[in-house]
């Protein structure tokens, strides 16, 4: 069809269309990547599940910020081992070592330290294993961190007995009173410093573990190799730990940093792409479909049908929309498809009114009369003769409406009226704003979601702008 | 048909719109069961309070229950919960239409009144101060820049401004507001984080005024940055379409100076569509930019409406919906009159 | 000859809504009777607002008449509502504007194929054959060059020929041609008119030729009726009417068309003053009387003249006769 | 010699290339005379008119030649000089789209009076008084002064526009298809009006139309345009009875005539695309007398019969 080719070459002639198409390609590619890599129930399963994010650093800046800093910030570290690094017999029992090492190079203490074991397995009902945790510092000194004793099994379940398989055992060392006592004796033993448990807690266990002590009892980070070990004392040689992790809370994390709950913003923001695309395209598709359809029917059929559609459209078109949109989303919202429905419901009328007036002028064209004269049915005339007349305009409106839909959804999300089962950029901004990200200067929480909203909206605005000369013949370059 | 009749007809249509919107709002709140749920939860709250008081006076649990049942029945009637939700509608609408707006449940004025009319009267000036001045600035910018670039369309300047308009269309104002706070308030510390006055407010009237200016600056700049683009673009396209009319060439060939052609033959003809945008914009601005007001913690109509929705304060929601629509409808009516003044073609 | 279309006292009124309660009636066609036979061309001449276009549309039921009777091929079709498909096949119309009467989004082939599809020609090769023949008929040849083109690629004259081809594919027995050449460049008008005459004669089609330009009517109409404000003021054989116009209005129309002659510029054209009044509120009596140079005082403004046969088959509605 | 146009060129830039709307047109106009420029649509008639009053769109790529108004070359004039000295004072114009030539929001009288206020510095009252007189001249009642354009019929608008063109007593009035949208009886009225004006005011006119018969009503001389070029130029007395150029001949014989029984002829084919006009004589693909030479070389202007013909037949 030559006019499609002509229209396209007209469209393609401007740079803004090319940029728009490029942006769209990226948008679609990222969305496809997200949908194929993240689970579809990412929202409920991970994002809105605080337990999942416990071991992530809270409000951490993105990792790449270190490039710009002279004083590097400590990265978040998670160490793990799943196989014993050594085994030794000991008084009829066995000792299994699980060692992980970490090279501390930055001039900071970790924010927190968490030990985690999962899948503890043992066979002797009367003699369950004991796990002791130690750390050996770069200066060769060793600190006992924690002891985990497992109770004997009194039930008549059959071995092997499995602990912490559903959920790992998590030991938060910061503020742990057992560790504090151990540190009191460590300080006294090694440095001859007497500090009570409350004193230790006040300084912070992380500082003592990762610190070398200065002259005036201040702690500076001790650079070098740390070895964390879990020591399993067991009665059966087959007893063991499935996985041992050490988490050292850092100040920077990942590509996009984390929020106040420790959620990895990168994953949340990534998930926002397909949602924005679905909202934008879905809403504009439905709105233009309904709006143009009713506009054509209203304009061509006329009479009572026209009166009815126009009264209805007029009413909706005559009210300030945002307040009602908010009210409706509050009442019905909370799910993506309901938000789409509300946005469509309030926005089809304006298109209907314009399409109707276009149809009225197209209806006056003689080729419509010619079609009547050769006996074409109403449906045929509407589909074959009227629709093509308004199609370019409707298509352009659809493109132009897409950013509106994206912006409207993010606004509703920002008001806390978004879909509660999946993260959207608006919701991330809402949570950030509610948690004072703006006042605390957490820029990495505010900047990217908004930028992505602008990006996806601007994509469609650019395409729409590129289409303007195609749709508005007055601006055409070719004649 | 006479002019009066035309206007009367338009007025009638707009009143129908007004009533339909109110009815629609009430129906939605009622039919979704929200109204009943909220009313009964308020009533139960009240009952709990009464029960606590009564337990100190009536010892016998059975007697207490009996007394409570009686009180409950009274309350059910008082709240209108004995009848279905739709039975409450006619009364509610009649009250609202006669501007008896009732009182809000939680929101209060600065002086502690919870009459809705007081609250609205306190809030409207705040919104006007921010939104309306932003609108006027944007309108003036549009009117100054729009025709200029329209008459030089295709130039670099035109392209740059079109690009700016495109991006600003895609820019959520409220997010821009957050960035502004982040940069100017958090980083540079030259503007306050939000609100209208410093706490505690200054005693001196002039200082208070300066304080107000200082507070209004950031939201105002935000609104202008985010919205002026569309204003310029709209003005540009209207002017562009008028500039291509034959009578403009005729005016040029008549030997009229270019600025006169522009003023009398382009802007003057483009005035009524531009004005439509302005008047509707003004009317819409009363509803406030809800999100921007929230971001800047600006005590205007937008934040008020948000609070009303979030606390399901039915009377407040209705009153605000009514006021917003009323203003909008009035603006439409004023527009009809303005069209007649501006465009002789409308006169029948 | 057998009459193909008979119009008997046709009135077509439109109501124009003015405001909420008031409706005005536009009497576009106000009591017209006419008979057109197979193979006959009747020209309907008049200025804009005379109702000639409405008459043409009413004749083939694109507009419903307010009153009167339409007899088409011997059957009364005035009140048929549902089954008018056969009329749509038998009676065709060609419009004034060749630019807007072709759907810009359809190829010439699609445009010509549509009536065939609607009227049940299912065989694709048969349709193709009919289309090619029709294009040849209107001298768009070779037709293969045209079938895949879009209307905007053709000149005004070529487009009008496509319109004629569209009207012909169904083998109609009657065609309304509504100012078919008024929007075509003067240099190709003759071409279209000659083509019309040729095809009309070849297929013996009855035709109503609507025009404001009395000169073009001369070339292929047998009879001519002159319309003014919804009424026929003069009717007769074309040659007769042109040579010897009875009605002052007809004379005006003839005078308005000059032949190219260098002497023209030294003489005034005899014209009627004023502009045609609105058909909403037509003048009393003879509708032409306010502009008539030969007005008879006390008569023309009061009573409406009745059409009389003044000469052989030459009718005129004027108090002068 | 009042106006002398020589070698006028006006090209427009488009994506497909330059549209050569006016390509080397030369003619002259005497005082009190009317020149008719005739031709099919799209042959550059209107562009020639627009080139003379310098009403140019933005995409002009070439605008050159000489337009001499009583020995003053107009092309080198600055925009401002041209506006204040030439436009409307010396040359005024009636545009093709009479319906859109008036500003819908200004009263008709004021629009007509505007040139008087701007160029002559008259007060509004004085100007309107002159306008009322002019209205009488063109056959409009003086109450029209206070009407808005939409309240006027097409014929009345056209009269008002003609009055507007006459406000400053210009030397030359250019009329671009002034009657094409009007009914035949109104068209005849307007032609009579123009004839009267020509006689009474002695004004020179350039009358642009595709209808030679109509042009014969008023034109003393004819210039026939084809594909951006003037192919024949001569007096009405010579051209109308015995046209020389094959195109002119065809054009004249295509007119349906009321008072003769000759069957009208037609010119097969359509006018060429002005982006890439045919080589040699631009009419050669449609010409019945085409020769070898015609497609190769552009014919020069030849003096025949007191006028110019651009055709190899006469060389």
PDB file of N, CA and C in Angstrom, chain C residues 79-151:
ATOM      1  N   UNK C  79     -42.108   4.049  -1.094  1.00  0.00           N
ATOM      2  CA  UNK C  79     -42.098   3.700   0.325  1.00  0.00           C
ATOM      3  C   UNK C  79     -41.336   2.421   0.639  1.00  0.00           C
ATOM      4  N   UNK C  80     -40.588   1.925  -0.311  1.00  0.00           N
ATOM      5  CA  UNK C  80     -39.792   0.721  -0.020  1.00  0.00           C
ATOM      6  C   UNK C  80     -38.698   1.080   0.975  1.00  0.00           C
ATOM      7  N   UNK C  81     -38.574   0.263   2.001  1.00  0.00           N
ATOM      8  CA  UNK C  81     -37.532   0.558   2.977  1.00  0.00           C
ATOM      9  C   UNK C  81     -36.415  -0.478   2.925  1.00  0.00           C
ATOM     10  N   UNK C  82     -36.788  -1.737   3.029  1.00  0.00           N
ATOM     11  CA  UNK C  82     -35.763  -2.771   3.178  1.00  0.00           C
ATOM     12  C   UNK C  82     -35.082  -3.150   1.877  1.00  0.00           C
ATOM     13  N   UNK C  83     -35.842  -3.710   0.973  1.00  0.00           N
ATOM     14  CA  UNK C  83     -35.233  -4.319  -0.193  1.00  0.00           C
ATOM     15  C   UNK C  83     -34.994  -3.302  -1.311  1.00  0.00           C
ATOM     16  N   UNK C  84     -33.952  -2.502  -1.131  1.00  0.00           N
ATOM     17  CA  UNK C  84     -33.680  -1.525  -2.179  1.00  0.00           C
ATOM     18  C   UNK C  84     -32.408  -1.894  -2.929  1.00  0.00           C
ATOM     19  N   UNK C  85     -31.903  -3.082  -2.663  1.00  0.00           N
ATOM     20  CA  UNK C  85     -30.638  -3.457  -3.285  1.00  0.00           C
ATOM     21  C   UNK C  85     -30.747  -3.456  -4.807  1.00  0.00           C
ATOM     22  N   UNK C  86     -31.879  -3.915  -5.304  1.00  0.00           N
ATOM     23  CA  UNK C  86     -32.024  -3.949  -6.761  1.00  0.00           C
ATOM     24  C   UNK C  86     -32.035  -2.551  -7.354  1.00  0.00           C
ATOM     25  N   UNK C  87     -32.567  -1.589  -6.589  1.00  0.00           N
ATOM     26  CA  UNK C  87     -32.538  -0.206  -7.083  1.00  0.00           C
ATOM     27  C   UNK C  87     -31.097   0.281  -7.137  1.00  0.00           C
ATOM     28  N   UNK C  88     -30.344  -0.087  -6.083  1.00  0.00           N
ATOM     29  CA  UNK C  88     -28.934   0.326  -6.035  1.00  0.00           C
ATOM     30  C   UNK C  88     -28.135  -0.246  -7.196  1.00  0.00           C
ATOM     31  N   UNK C  89     -28.612  -1.393  -7.718  1.00  0.00           N
ATOM     32  CA  UNK C  89     -27.923  -2.005  -8.837  1.00  0.00           C
ATOM     33  C   UNK C  89     -28.346  -1.328 -10.151  1.00  0.00           C
ATOM     34  N   UNK C  90     -29.609  -0.996 -10.239  1.00  0.00           N
ATOM     35  CA  UNK C  90     -30.172  -0.473 -11.482  1.00  0.00           C
ATOM     36  C   UNK C  90     -29.925   1.026 -11.652  1.00  0.00           C
ATOM     37  N   UNK C  91     -29.883   1.735 -10.517  1.00  0.00           N
ATOM     38  CA  UNK C  91     -29.758   3.191 -10.597  1.00  0.00           C
ATOM     39  C   UNK C  91     -28.440   3.616  -9.972  1.00  0.00           C
ATOM     40  N   UNK C  92     -27.654   4.376 -10.694  1.00  0.00           N
ATOM     41  CA  UNK C  92     -26.354   4.792 -10.192  1.00  0.00           C
ATOM     42  C   UNK C  92     -26.245   6.315 -10.158  1.00  0.00           C
ATOM     43  N   UNK C  93     -25.235   6.782  -9.466  1.00  0.00           N
ATOM     44  CA  UNK C  93     -25.036   8.234  -9.402  1.00  0.00           C
ATOM     45  C   UNK C  93     -23.562   8.539  -9.601  1.00  0.00           C
ATOM     46  N   UNK C  94     -23.289   9.629 -10.273  1.00  0.00           N
ATOM     47  CA  UNK C  94     -21.906  10.098 -10.435  1.00  0.00           C
ATOM     48  C   UNK C  94     -21.843  11.484  -9.832  1.00  0.00           C
ATOM     49  N   UNK C  95     -20.828  11.687  -9.009  1.00  0.00           N
ATOM     50  CA  UNK C  95     -20.808  12.915  -8.220  1.00  0.00           C
ATOM     51  C   UNK C  95     -19.960  13.994  -8.847  1.00  0.00           C
ATOM     52  N   UNK C  96     -20.132  15.183  -8.266  1.00  0.00           N
ATOM     53  CA  UNK C  96     -19.467  16.372  -8.760  1.00  0.00           C
ATOM     54  C   UNK C  96     -17.950  16.326  -8.570  1.00  0.00           C
ATOM     55  N   UNK C  97     -17.550  15.895  -7.355  1.00  0.00           N
ATOM     56  CA  UNK C  97     -16.164  16.089  -6.971  1.00  0.00           C
ATOM     57  C   UNK C  97     -15.369  14.811  -7.165  1.00  0.00           C
ATOM     58  N   UNK C  98     -14.586  14.715  -8.218  1.00  0.00           N
ATOM     59  CA  UNK C  98     -13.857  13.467  -8.455  1.00  0.00           C
ATOM     60  C   UNK C  98     -12.772  13.242  -7.407  1.00  0.00           C
ATOM     61  N   UNK C  99     -12.456  14.295  -6.629  1.00  0.00           N
ATOM     62  CA  UNK C  99     -11.414  14.140  -5.628  1.00  0.00           C
ATOM     63  C   UNK C  99     -11.960  13.489  -4.375  1.00  0.00           C
ATOM     64  N   UNK C 100     -13.191  13.832  -3.996  1.00  0.00           N
ATOM     65  CA  UNK C 100     -13.693  13.265  -2.757  1.00  0.00           C
ATOM     66  C   UNK C 100     -14.631  12.091  -2.989  1.00  0.00           C
ATOM     67  N   UNK C 101     -14.920  11.755  -4.262  1.00  0.00           N
ATOM     68  CA  UNK C 101     -15.868  10.664  -4.417  1.00  0.00           C
ATOM     69  C   UNK C 101     -15.195   9.310  -4.571  1.00  0.00           C
ATOM     70  N   UNK C 102     -13.873   9.290  -4.454  1.00  0.00           N
ATOM     71  CA  UNK C 102     -13.175   8.008  -4.433  1.00  0.00           C
ATOM     72  C   UNK C 102     -12.467   7.877  -3.095  1.00  0.00           C
ATOM     73  N   UNK C 103     -12.646   6.743  -2.452  1.00  0.00           N
ATOM     74  CA  UNK C 103     -11.993   6.512  -1.174  1.00  0.00           C
ATOM     75  C   UNK C 103     -10.470   6.520  -1.375  1.00  0.00           C
ATOM     76  N   UNK C 104      -9.777   7.465  -0.740  1.00  0.00           N
ATOM     77  CA  UNK C 104      -8.337   7.599  -0.994  1.00  0.00           C
ATOM     78  C   UNK C 104      -7.528   6.401  -0.526  1.00  0.00           C
ATOM     79  N   UNK C 105      -8.142   5.548   0.294  1.00  0.00           N
ATOM     80  CA  UNK C 105      -7.378   4.428   0.825  1.00  0.00           C
ATOM     81  C   UNK C 105      -7.604   3.136   0.043  1.00  0.00           C
ATOM     82  N   UNK C 106      -8.330   3.234  -1.080  1.00  0.00           N
ATOM     83  CA  UNK C 106      -8.584   2.025  -1.862  1.00  0.00           C
ATOM     84  C   UNK C 106      -7.933   2.172  -3.231  1.00  0.00           C
ATOM     85  N   UNK C 107      -7.480   1.037  -3.762  1.00  0.00           N
ATOM     86  CA  UNK C 107      -6.945   1.078  -5.119  1.00  0.00           C
ATOM     87  C   UNK C 107      -8.116   1.143  -6.087  1.00  0.00           C
ATOM     88  N   UNK C 108      -7.804   1.501  -7.333  1.00  0.00           N
ATOM     89  CA  UNK C 108      -8.856   1.581  -8.345  1.00  0.00           C
ATOM     90  C   UNK C 108      -9.570   0.238  -8.458  1.00  0.00           C
ATOM     91  N   UNK C 109      -8.787  -0.840  -8.367  1.00  0.00           N
ATOM     92  CA  UNK C 109      -9.388  -2.163  -8.463  1.00  0.00           C
ATOM     93  C   UNK C 109     -10.384  -2.388  -7.325  1.00  0.00           C
ATOM     94  N   UNK C 110      -9.952  -2.040  -6.104  1.00  0.00           N
ATOM     95  CA  UNK C 110     -10.853  -2.237  -4.959  1.00  0.00           C
ATOM     96  C   UNK C 110     -12.122  -1.405  -5.108  1.00  0.00           C
ATOM     97  N   UNK C 111     -11.941  -0.191  -5.624  1.00  0.00           N
ATOM     98  CA  UNK C 111     -13.090   0.695  -5.788  1.00  0.00           C
ATOM     99  C   UNK C 111     -14.088   0.101  -6.771  1.00  0.00           C
ATOM    100  N   UNK C 112     -13.563  -0.446  -7.874  1.00  0.00           N
ATOM    101  CA  UNK C 112     -14.459  -0.977  -8.893  1.00  0.00           C
ATOM    102  C   UNK C 112     -15.019  -2.340  -8.508  1.00  0.00           C
ATOM    103  N   UNK C 113     -14.296  -3.018  -7.647  1.00  0.00           N
ATOM    104  CA  UNK C 113     -14.706  -4.358  -7.252  1.00  0.00           C
ATOM    105  C   UNK C 113     -15.836  -4.305  -6.226  1.00  0.00           C
ATOM    106  N   UNK C 114     -15.861  -3.217  -5.455  1.00  0.00           N
ATOM    107  CA  UNK C 114     -16.800  -3.176  -4.332  1.00  0.00           C
ATOM    108  C   UNK C 114     -18.255  -3.389  -4.742  1.00  0.00           C
ATOM    109  N   UNK C 115     -18.749  -2.663  -5.755  1.00  0.00           N
ATOM    110  CA  UNK C 115     -20.156  -2.899  -6.118  1.00  0.00           C
ATOM    111  C   UNK C 115     -20.395  -4.346  -6.544  1.00  0.00           C
ATOM    112  N   UNK C 116     -19.413  -4.961  -7.184  1.00  0.00           N
ATOM    113  CA  UNK C 116     -19.584  -6.336  -7.632  1.00  0.00           C
ATOM    114  C   UNK C 116     -19.678  -7.273  -6.439  1.00  0.00           C
ATOM    115  N   UNK C 117     -18.836  -7.017  -5.428  1.00  0.00           N
ATOM    116  CA  UNK C 117     -18.877  -7.853  -4.222  1.00  0.00           C
ATOM    117  C   UNK C 117     -20.226  -7.701  -3.534  1.00  0.00           C
ATOM    118  N   UNK C 118     -20.659  -6.439  -3.403  1.00  0.00           N
ATOM    119  CA  UNK C 118     -21.915  -6.190  -2.710  1.00  0.00           C
ATOM    120  C   UNK C 118     -23.071  -6.869  -3.441  1.00  0.00           C
ATOM    121  N   UNK C 119     -23.000  -6.859  -4.760  1.00  0.00           N
ATOM    122  CA  UNK C 119     -24.119  -7.423  -5.504  1.00  0.00           C
ATOM    123  C   UNK C 119     -23.865  -8.854  -5.946  1.00  0.00           C
ATOM    124  N   UNK C 120     -22.978  -9.496  -5.225  1.00  0.00           N
ATOM    125  CA  UNK C 120     -22.906 -10.941  -5.307  1.00  0.00           C
ATOM    126  C   UNK C 120     -22.202 -11.534  -6.514  1.00  0.00           C
ATOM    127  N   UNK C 121     -21.284 -10.808  -7.124  1.00  0.00           N
ATOM    128  CA  UNK C 121     -20.471 -11.445  -8.169  1.00  0.00           C
ATOM    129  C   UNK C 121     -19.305 -12.099  -7.446  1.00  0.00           C
ATOM    130  N   UNK C 122     -19.392 -13.432  -7.267  1.00  0.00           N
ATOM    131  CA  UNK C 122     -18.428 -14.068  -6.374  1.00  0.00           C
ATOM    132  C   UNK C 122     -17.168 -14.527  -7.085  1.00  0.00           C
ATOM    133  N   UNK C 123     -17.289 -14.816  -8.346  1.00  0.00           N
ATOM    134  CA  UNK C 123     -16.148 -15.347  -9.058  1.00  0.00           C
ATOM    135  C   UNK C 123     -15.089 -14.268  -9.285  1.00  0.00           C
ATOM    136  N   UNK C 124     -13.879 -14.518  -8.779  1.00  0.00           N
ATOM    137  CA  UNK C 124     -12.833 -13.502  -8.816  1.00  0.00           C
ATOM    138  C   UNK C 124     -12.440 -13.151 -10.248  1.00  0.00           C
ATOM    139  N   UNK C 125     -12.327 -14.173 -11.097  1.00  0.00           N
ATOM    140  CA  UNK C 125     -11.879 -13.868 -12.459  1.00  0.00           C
ATOM    141  C   UNK C 125     -12.969 -13.139 -13.230  1.00  0.00           C
ATOM    142  N   UNK C 126     -14.225 -13.449 -12.901  1.00  0.00           N
ATOM    143  CA  UNK C 126     -15.323 -12.745 -13.549  1.00  0.00           C
ATOM    144  C   UNK C 126     -15.279 -11.259 -13.168  1.00  0.00           C
ATOM    145  N   UNK C 127     -15.044 -11.030 -11.886  1.00  0.00           N
ATOM    146  CA  UNK C 127     -14.960  -9.641 -11.420  1.00  0.00           C
ATOM    147  C   UNK C 127     -13.847  -8.918 -12.151  1.00  0.00           C
ATOM    148  N   UNK C 128     -12.696  -9.575 -12.232  1.00  0.00           N
ATOM    149  CA  UNK C 128     -11.543  -8.981 -12.886  1.00  0.00           C
ATOM    150  C   UNK C 128     -11.875  -8.585 -14.323  1.00  0.00           C
ATOM    151  N   UNK C 129     -12.562  -9.511 -14.985  1.00  0.00           N
ATOM    152  CA  UNK C 129     -12.915  -9.286 -16.375  1.00  0.00           C
ATOM    153  C   UNK C 129     -13.824  -8.064 -16.509  1.00  0.00           C
ATOM    154  N   UNK C 130     -14.834  -7.999 -15.620  1.00  0.00           N
ATOM    155  CA  UNK C 130     -15.766  -6.868 -15.666  1.00  0.00           C
ATOM    156  C   UNK C 130     -15.017  -5.549 -15.437  1.00  0.00           C
ATOM    157  N   UNK C 131     -14.092  -5.585 -14.474  1.00  0.00           N
ATOM    158  CA  UNK C 131     -13.362  -4.361 -14.141  1.00  0.00           C
ATOM    159  C   UNK C 131     -12.525  -3.897 -15.326  1.00  0.00           C
ATOM    160  N   UNK C 132     -11.821  -4.864 -15.950  1.00  0.00           N
ATOM    161  CA  UNK C 132     -10.973  -4.494 -17.073  1.00  0.00           C
ATOM    162  C   UNK C 132     -11.809  -3.931 -18.224  1.00  0.00           C
ATOM    163  N   UNK C 133     -12.974  -4.552 -18.432  1.00  0.00           N
ATOM    164  CA  UNK C 133     -13.830  -4.082 -19.505  1.00  0.00           C
ATOM    165  C   UNK C 133     -14.305  -2.652 -19.194  1.00  0.00           C
ATOM    166  N   UNK C 134     -14.699  -2.437 -17.938  1.00  0.00           N
ATOM    167  CA  UNK C 134     -15.186  -1.111 -17.556  1.00  0.00           C
ATOM    168  C   UNK C 134     -14.107  -0.058 -17.745  1.00  0.00           C
ATOM    169  N   UNK C 135     -12.868  -0.396 -17.375  1.00  0.00           N
ATOM    170  CA  UNK C 135     -11.780   0.577 -17.525  1.00  0.00           C
ATOM    171  C   UNK C 135     -11.519   0.878 -18.990  1.00  0.00           C
ATOM    172  N   UNK C 136     -11.596  -0.166 -19.809  1.00  0.00           N
ATOM    173  CA  UNK C 136     -11.436   0.051 -21.245  1.00  0.00           C
ATOM    174  C   UNK C 136     -12.526   0.963 -21.783  1.00  0.00           C
ATOM    175  N   UNK C 137     -13.744   0.702 -21.296  1.00  0.00           N
ATOM    176  CA  UNK C 137     -14.881   1.500 -21.708  1.00  0.00           C
ATOM    177  C   UNK C 137     -14.688   2.986 -21.449  1.00  0.00           C
ATOM    178  N   UNK C 138     -14.084   3.309 -20.300  1.00  0.00           N
ATOM    179  CA  UNK C 138     -13.896   4.719 -19.977  1.00  0.00           C
ATOM    180  C   UNK C 138     -12.534   5.213 -20.448  1.00  0.00           C
ATOM    181  N   UNK C 139     -11.883   4.397 -21.279  1.00  0.00           N
ATOM    182  CA  UNK C 139     -10.609   4.759 -21.916  1.00  0.00           C
ATOM    183  C   UNK C 139      -9.496   4.998 -20.907  1.00  0.00           C
ATOM    184  N   UNK C 140      -9.510   4.203 -19.848  1.00  0.00           N
ATOM    185  CA  UNK C 140      -8.328   4.202 -18.992  1.00  0.00           C
ATOM    186  C   UNK C 140      -7.553   2.979 -19.442  1.00  0.00           C
ATOM    187  N   UNK C 141      -6.759   3.158 -20.483  1.00  0.00           N
ATOM    188  CA  UNK C 141      -6.106   1.985 -20.997  1.00  0.00           C
ATOM    189  C   UNK C 141      -4.614   2.245 -21.153  1.00  0.00           C
ATOM    190  N   UNK C 142      -3.782   1.230 -20.994  1.00  0.00           N
ATOM    191  CA  UNK C 142      -4.242  -0.122 -20.700  1.00  0.00           C
ATOM    192  C   UNK C 142      -4.715  -0.232 -19.245  1.00  0.00           C
ATOM    193  N   UNK C 143      -5.795  -0.943 -18.983  1.00  0.00           N
ATOM    194  CA  UNK C 143      -6.361  -0.971 -17.637  1.00  0.00           C
ATOM    195  C   UNK C 143      -5.399  -1.515 -16.590  1.00  0.00           C
ATOM    196  N   UNK C 144      -4.490  -2.395 -17.040  1.00  0.00           N
ATOM    197  CA  UNK C 144      -3.535  -2.959 -16.074  1.00  0.00           C
ATOM    198  C   UNK C 144      -2.693  -1.867 -15.410  1.00  0.00           C
ATOM    199  N   UNK C 145      -2.509  -0.764 -16.129  1.00  0.00           N
ATOM    200  CA  UNK C 145      -1.712   0.327 -15.559  1.00  0.00           C
ATOM    201  C   UNK C 145      -2.452   1.036 -14.443  1.00  0.00           C
ATOM    202  N   UNK C 146      -3.744   0.881 -14.411  1.00  0.00           N
ATOM    203  CA  UNK C 146      -4.515   1.693 -13.472  1.00  0.00           C
ATOM    204  C   UNK C 146      -5.007   0.931 -12.260  1.00  0.00           C
ATOM    205  N   UNK C 147      -5.247  -0.405 -12.431  1.00  0.00           N
ATOM    206  CA  UNK C 147      -5.969  -1.080 -11.350  1.00  0.00           C
ATOM    207  C   UNK C 147      -5.259  -1.018 -10.006  1.00  0.00           C
ATOM    208  N   UNK C 148      -3.931  -0.928 -10.021  1.00  0.00           N
ATOM    209  CA  UNK C 148      -3.258  -0.938  -8.723  1.00  0.00           C
ATOM    210  C   UNK C 148      -2.936   0.462  -8.211  1.00  0.00           C
ATOM    211  N   UNK C 149      -3.402   1.463  -8.942  1.00  0.00           N
ATOM    212  CA  UNK C 149      -3.101   2.831  -8.501  1.00  0.00           C
ATOM    213  C   UNK C 149      -4.097   3.312  -7.461  1.00  0.00           C
ATOM    214  N   UNK C 150      -3.675   4.324  -6.707  1.00  0.00           N
ATOM    215  CA  UNK C 150      -4.590   4.961  -5.770  1.00  0.00           C
ATOM    216  C   UNK C 150      -5.132   6.234  -6.409  1.00  0.00           C
ATOM    217  N   UNK C 151      -6.319   6.665  -5.974  1.00  0.00           N
ATOM    218  CA  UNK C 151      -6.931   7.827  -6.619  1.00  0.00           C
ATOM    219  C   UNK C 151      -6.013   9.049  -6.699  1.00  0.00           C
TER     220      UNK C 151
END
